[in-house]
Amino acid sequence: MKFILVLVLLLFLVSLLIVWVGFASAMLLTSRYELKKRAQKGDIKAQVVYGFTANGREVYVAILLGVVANIALITLVFESFTPTLIAAILTVAVAGVGGIILPFLYADTLGINVTVKLVPIASKIVSAMSPLTRPLAKMIDTAVGSKSILYSKEQLIHSIDDHARSAYGDITIEEARLMKHSLSFGQKTIYEIMIPRKVVTMVASTDLMGPILMDELHKSGHSRFPVYDGDDSNTIVGTLYLKSLVGEKQSGPVKKLMSNKVFFVHEELDLMHALDAFIKTKHHLFVVVNNFEEFVGIITIEDVLEQVLGRQIVDEFDKYDNLREVAALRAKKERSKKQSQTDKTVIQ
């Protein structure tokens, strides 16, 4: 009879431990931000769990005390009929494997579904323990405070990578790449990404526009060209745009076809400064100079945007001049989106 009572008591304590650990595990594995977002969209399960976790540290204090108390009681039950050492071993076996490891594994698989099922039981237990847990939670809040955790830029980048690779994350690889490059591009200088002067395609203001020059400009692959003054290639006096030549007779001196606006930036400034300058001036090509006011290269808005995006802009847009390739690209994105939704449904 005594053995049956002990067995029933152990089953009860282990079951209670499973509730504590399962709930704690599911809460840790479920993003509070994601819960809030789903709750606002009308998800009943998310509303139940989010409402319960609003108590913050009080819930976690109750869970911690519950786990400790359960393990202590299980140990005492084993000690009632076995030596202390054996009781400790049995506690590790029963409470560790059956009450902690297995619930954690199942919570990892089922996530919010586990949490919502345990909320009614857990809320009653937490409510009963509130005379003890509430003062403790306030003491912890006073001691620890509510300061947000600050991460270094490198830590944020690693966190973005982990989130993008996680089955539970909602950040795509493309979005992760964009965020990572956005965080790091401001550290780069204009000098690091500019087109050096020796490879810049330039035009003299005295050059005559004609089929030969037009062909050379088209073959360069650029759409904007710095214009220098006569024989002095150090003095930039304007910018020639290929688009401005559309409809022109394509003859006459370049100085009559160019734009007289010229903007300069220093090679040591960072890319954030360059981007801000592009936005304010609405000009897409800057002449880069050094400390001696010498012309050392050029930088375009595409150069800066490529550093933000982490890839060449032209490579992606080449696909949009062919209707068949546009349709194929759209279909590929739709398949990828459906596959991603299917994967997340299976995970949940």
mmCIF file of C-alpha atoms in Angstrom, residues 88-286:
data_model
loop_
_atom_site.group_PDB
_atom_site.id
_atom_site.type_symbol
_atom_site.label_atom_id
_atom_site.label_comp_id
_atom_site.label_asym_id
_atom_site.label_seq_id
_atom_site.Cartn_x
_atom_site.Cartn_y
_atom_site.Cartn_z
ATOM 1 C CA ALA A 88 20.031 11.641 -5.616
ATOM 2 C CA ILE A 89 20.758 9.295 -8.539
ATOM 3 C CA LEU A 90 17.077 8.379 -8.889
ATOM 4 C CA THR A 91 16.108 12.055 -8.768
ATOM 5 C CA VAL A 92 18.527 12.860 -11.593
ATOM 6 C CA ALA A 93 17.178 9.944 -13.634
ATOM 7 C CA VAL A 94 13.469 10.582 -13.083
ATOM 8 C CA ALA A 95 13.385 14.372 -12.761
ATOM 9 C CA GLY A 96 16.238 15.050 -15.185
ATOM 10 C CA VAL A 97 15.180 12.824 -18.060
ATOM 11 C CA GLY A 98 11.430 12.503 -17.561
ATOM 12 C CA GLY A 99 10.737 15.922 -16.084
ATOM 13 C CA ILE A 100 13.219 18.222 -17.818
ATOM 14 C CA ILE A 101 14.869 16.845 -20.981
ATOM 15 C CA LEU A 102 11.793 15.297 -22.626
ATOM 16 C CA PRO A 103 9.466 18.282 -21.950
ATOM 17 C CA PHE A 104 12.102 20.610 -23.359
ATOM 18 C CA LEU A 105 12.398 18.556 -26.544
ATOM 19 C CA TYR A 106 8.634 18.437 -27.028
ATOM 20 C CA ALA A 107 8.329 22.159 -26.331
ATOM 21 C CA ASP A 108 10.957 22.803 -29.007
ATOM 22 C CA THR A 109 8.817 20.879 -31.488
ATOM 23 C CA LEU A 110 5.371 22.178 -30.569
ATOM 24 C CA GLY A 111 6.187 25.741 -29.481
ATOM 25 C CA ILE A 112 3.155 27.913 -28.801
ATOM 26 C CA ASN A 113 0.771 24.930 -28.946
ATOM 27 C CA VAL A 114 2.367 23.552 -25.754
ATOM 28 C CA THR A 115 2.303 26.938 -24.049
ATOM 29 C CA VAL A 116 -1.368 27.659 -24.689
ATOM 30 C CA LYS A 117 -2.398 24.269 -23.296
ATOM 31 C CA LEU A 118 -0.423 24.843 -20.107
ATOM 32 C CA VAL A 119 -1.578 28.432 -19.490
ATOM 33 C CA PRO A 120 -4.786 27.522 -17.541
ATOM 34 C CA ILE A 121 -2.865 25.281 -15.127
ATOM 35 C CA ALA A 122 0.168 27.545 -14.861
ATOM 36 C CA SER A 123 -1.902 30.699 -14.308
ATOM 37 C CA LYS A 124 -3.668 29.128 -11.319
ATOM 38 C CA ILE A 125 -0.372 27.999 -9.799
ATOM 39 C CA VAL A 126 1.283 31.390 -10.389
ATOM 40 C CA SER A 127 -1.742 33.133 -8.872
ATOM 41 C CA ALA A 128 -1.542 30.922 -5.781
ATOM 42 C CA MET A 129 2.183 31.656 -5.443
ATOM 43 C CA SER A 130 1.824 35.422 -5.992
ATOM 44 C CA PRO A 131 2.192 36.358 -2.273
ATOM 45 C CA LEU A 132 5.713 34.921 -2.512
ATOM 46 C CA THR A 133 6.665 35.544 -6.144
ATOM 47 C CA ARG A 134 5.484 39.160 -6.421
ATOM 48 C CA PRO A 135 7.818 40.563 -3.717
ATOM 49 C CA LEU A 136 10.722 38.519 -5.117
ATOM 50 C CA ALA A 137 10.038 39.765 -8.642
ATOM 51 C CA LYS A 138 9.976 43.384 -7.405
ATOM 52 C CA MET A 139 13.267 42.844 -5.589
ATOM 53 C CA ILE A 140 14.838 41.501 -8.787
ATOM 54 C CA ASP A 141 13.445 44.420 -10.809
ATOM 55 C CA THR A 142 14.931 46.854 -8.286
ATOM 56 C CA ALA A 143 18.310 45.112 -8.260
ATOM 57 C CA VAL A 144 18.633 44.423 -11.992
ATOM 58 C CA GLY A 145 16.599 47.295 -13.382
ATOM 59 C CA SER A 146 14.883 47.405 -16.763
ATOM 60 C CA LYS A 147 17.801 48.465 -18.934
ATOM 61 C CA SER A 148 17.720 47.112 -22.446
ATOM 62 C CA ILE A 149 20.557 44.889 -23.585
ATOM 63 C CA LEU A 150 22.890 46.724 -25.953
ATOM 64 C CA TYR A 151 24.785 44.851 -28.645
ATOM 65 C CA SER A 152 27.876 45.802 -30.580
ATOM 66 C CA LYS A 153 27.595 46.108 -34.342
ATOM 67 C CA GLU A 154 29.472 42.820 -34.757
ATOM 68 C CA GLN A 155 27.087 41.059 -32.351
ATOM 69 C CA LEU A 156 24.088 42.421 -34.250
ATOM 70 C CA ILE A 157 25.480 41.098 -37.529
ATOM 71 C CA HIS A 158 26.012 37.645 -35.999
ATOM 72 C CA SER A 159 22.492 37.782 -34.549
ATOM 73 C CA ILE A 160 21.041 38.639 -37.971
ATOM 74 C CA ASP A 161 22.893 35.673 -39.497
ATOM 75 C CA ASP A 162 21.573 33.316 -36.822
ATOM 76 C CA HIS A 163 18.026 34.620 -37.251
ATOM 77 C CA ALA A 164 18.123 34.211 -41.031
ATOM 78 C CA ARG A 165 19.343 30.611 -40.735
ATOM 79 C CA SER A 166 16.871 29.684 -37.999
ATOM 80 C CA ALA A 167 13.753 27.689 -38.891
ATOM 81 C CA TYR A 168 11.802 30.020 -36.573
ATOM 82 C CA GLY A 169 13.128 33.252 -38.081
ATOM 83 C CA ASP A 170 11.123 35.432 -40.465
ATOM 84 C CA ILE A 171 14.155 37.181 -41.981
ATOM 85 C CA THR A 172 15.077 36.022 -45.477
ATOM 86 C CA ILE A 173 18.663 35.625 -46.681
ATOM 87 C CA GLU A 174 18.250 38.687 -48.919
ATOM 88 C CA GLU A 175 16.920 40.799 -46.025
ATOM 89 C CA ALA A 176 19.767 39.618 -43.786
ATOM 90 C CA ARG A 177 22.335 40.593 -46.404
ATOM 91 C CA LEU A 178 20.759 44.033 -46.780
ATOM 92 C CA MET A 179 20.773 44.650 -43.012
ATOM 93 C CA LYS A 180 24.362 43.459 -42.612
ATOM 94 C CA HIS A 181 25.664 45.685 -45.394
ATOM 95 C CA SER A 182 23.597 48.624 -44.113
ATOM 96 C CA LEU A 183 25.253 48.256 -40.713
ATOM 97 C CA SER A 184 28.780 48.138 -42.119
ATOM 98 C CA PHE A 185 28.746 50.400 -45.182
ATOM 99 C CA GLY A 186 28.985 53.610 -43.123
ATOM 100 C CA GLN A 187 32.423 52.514 -41.899
ATOM 101 C CA LYS A 188 33.821 52.534 -45.431
ATOM 102 C CA THR A 189 35.347 55.630 -46.988
ATOM 103 C CA ILE A 190 34.765 57.081 -50.429
ATOM 104 C CA TYR A 191 38.373 56.239 -51.313
ATOM 105 C CA GLU A 192 37.709 52.514 -50.788
ATOM 106 C CA ILE A 193 34.976 52.249 -53.427
ATOM 107 C CA MET A 194 35.559 55.152 -55.819
ATOM 108 C CA ILE A 195 36.520 54.641 -59.450
ATOM 109 C CA PRO A 196 40.202 55.710 -59.664
ATOM 110 C CA ARG A 197 41.047 58.517 -62.049
ATOM 111 C CA LYS A 198 43.251 56.332 -64.254
ATOM 112 C CA VAL A 199 40.266 54.180 -65.289
ATOM 113 C CA VAL A 200 37.648 56.953 -65.464
ATOM 114 C CA THR A 201 36.206 57.597 -68.920
ATOM 115 C CA MET A 202 36.347 61.372 -69.382
ATOM 116 C CA VAL A 203 35.454 63.756 -72.169
ATOM 117 C CA ALA A 204 37.076 67.071 -73.065
ATOM 118 C CA SER A 205 34.787 70.070 -73.306
ATOM 119 C CA THR A 206 36.298 70.809 -76.725
ATOM 120 C CA ASP A 207 35.639 67.333 -78.126
ATOM 121 C CA LEU A 208 33.191 67.189 -81.002
ATOM 122 C CA MET A 209 30.227 64.928 -80.478
ATOM 123 C CA GLY A 210 29.778 62.487 -83.334
ATOM 124 C CA PRO A 211 29.222 58.792 -84.131
ATOM 125 C CA ILE A 212 32.777 57.780 -83.147
ATOM 126 C CA LEU A 213 32.676 59.485 -79.730
ATOM 127 C CA MET A 214 29.125 58.246 -79.113
ATOM 128 C CA ASP A 215 30.235 54.691 -79.862
ATOM 129 C CA GLU A 216 33.137 55.001 -77.407
ATOM 130 C CA LEU A 217 30.851 56.323 -74.685
ATOM 131 C CA HIS A 218 28.314 53.531 -75.206
ATOM 132 C CA LYS A 219 31.023 50.863 -75.082
ATOM 133 C CA SER A 220 32.293 52.211 -71.745
ATOM 134 C CA GLY A 221 29.142 50.911 -70.041
ATOM 135 C CA HIS A 222 28.551 54.193 -68.192
ATOM 136 C CA SER A 223 25.802 56.759 -68.569
ATOM 137 C CA ARG A 224 27.523 59.796 -66.982
ATOM 138 C CA PHE A 225 30.939 61.222 -67.786
ATOM 139 C CA PRO A 226 33.007 63.985 -66.167
ATOM 140 C CA VAL A 227 33.955 66.715 -68.622
ATOM 141 C CA TYR A 228 37.349 68.443 -68.260
ATOM 142 C CA ASP A 229 38.398 71.833 -69.534
ATOM 143 C CA GLY A 230 40.240 71.564 -72.840
ATOM 144 C CA ASP A 231 43.724 70.136 -72.336
ATOM 145 C CA ASP A 232 43.617 70.408 -68.522
ATOM 146 C CA SER A 233 42.300 67.042 -67.298
ATOM 147 C CA ASN A 234 42.631 68.208 -63.663
ATOM 148 C CA THR A 235 39.874 70.771 -64.055
ATOM 149 C CA ILE A 236 36.391 69.256 -64.208
ATOM 150 C CA VAL A 237 33.867 71.704 -65.633
ATOM 151 C CA GLY A 238 30.741 69.623 -66.158
ATOM 152 C CA THR A 239 28.978 66.296 -66.565
ATOM 153 C CA LEU A 240 27.850 64.707 -69.817
ATOM 154 C CA TYR A 241 24.730 62.506 -69.669
ATOM 155 C CA LEU A 242 24.066 59.994 -72.422
ATOM 156 C CA LYS A 243 20.321 60.411 -71.918
ATOM 157 C CA SER A 244 20.644 64.122 -72.789
ATOM 158 C CA LEU A 245 21.972 63.144 -76.212
ATOM 159 C CA VAL A 246 18.770 61.343 -77.189
ATOM 160 C CA GLY A 247 17.158 63.266 -80.020
ATOM 161 C CA GLU A 248 20.242 65.444 -80.492
ATOM 162 C CA LYS A 249 21.999 65.671 -83.822
ATOM 163 C CA GLN A 250 25.066 64.283 -82.023
ATOM 164 C CA SER A 251 27.336 66.957 -83.401
ATOM 165 C CA GLY A 252 29.046 70.030 -82.049
ATOM 166 C CA PRO A 253 31.296 70.590 -79.021
ATOM 167 C CA VAL A 254 30.638 68.679 -75.813
ATOM 168 C CA LYS A 255 30.464 71.897 -73.760
ATOM 169 C CA LYS A 256 27.149 72.708 -75.445
ATOM 170 C CA LEU A 257 25.650 69.337 -74.513
ATOM 171 C CA MET A 258 26.994 68.909 -70.984
ATOM 172 C CA SER A 259 25.540 69.983 -67.649
ATOM 173 C CA ASN A 260 27.572 72.712 -65.967
ATOM 174 C CA LYS A 261 26.873 71.354 -62.486
ATOM 175 C CA VAL A 262 29.875 69.746 -60.797
ATOM 176 C CA PHE A 263 29.973 68.481 -57.198
ATOM 177 C CA PHE A 264 33.064 67.496 -55.249
ATOM 178 C CA VAL A 265 33.613 65.197 -52.263
ATOM 179 C CA HIS A 266 36.717 64.413 -50.259
ATOM 180 C CA GLU A 267 38.181 60.924 -50.533
ATOM 181 C CA GLU A 268 38.428 60.479 -46.737
ATOM 182 C CA LEU A 269 34.728 61.022 -46.019
ATOM 183 C CA ASP A 270 32.551 57.996 -45.231
ATOM 184 C CA LEU A 271 29.829 56.571 -47.469
ATOM 185 C CA MET A 272 27.071 57.874 -45.215
ATOM 186 C CA HIS A 273 28.258 61.384 -46.028
ATOM 187 C CA ALA A 274 28.306 60.545 -49.739
ATOM 188 C CA LEU A 275 24.779 59.114 -49.662
ATOM 189 C CA ASP A 276 23.493 62.179 -47.826
ATOM 190 C CA ALA A 277 25.173 64.419 -50.413
ATOM 191 C CA PHE A 278 23.615 62.483 -53.308
ATOM 192 C CA ILE A 279 20.167 62.900 -51.753
ATOM 193 C CA LYS A 280 20.562 66.621 -51.036
ATOM 194 C CA THR A 281 22.056 67.595 -54.405
ATOM 195 C CA LYS A 282 19.989 65.154 -56.508
ATOM 196 C CA HIS A 283 23.207 64.716 -58.510
ATOM 197 C CA HIS A 284 24.367 61.159 -59.226
ATOM 198 C CA LEU A 285 28.071 61.667 -59.926
ATOM 199 C CA PHE A 286 30.633 63.350 -57.687
#
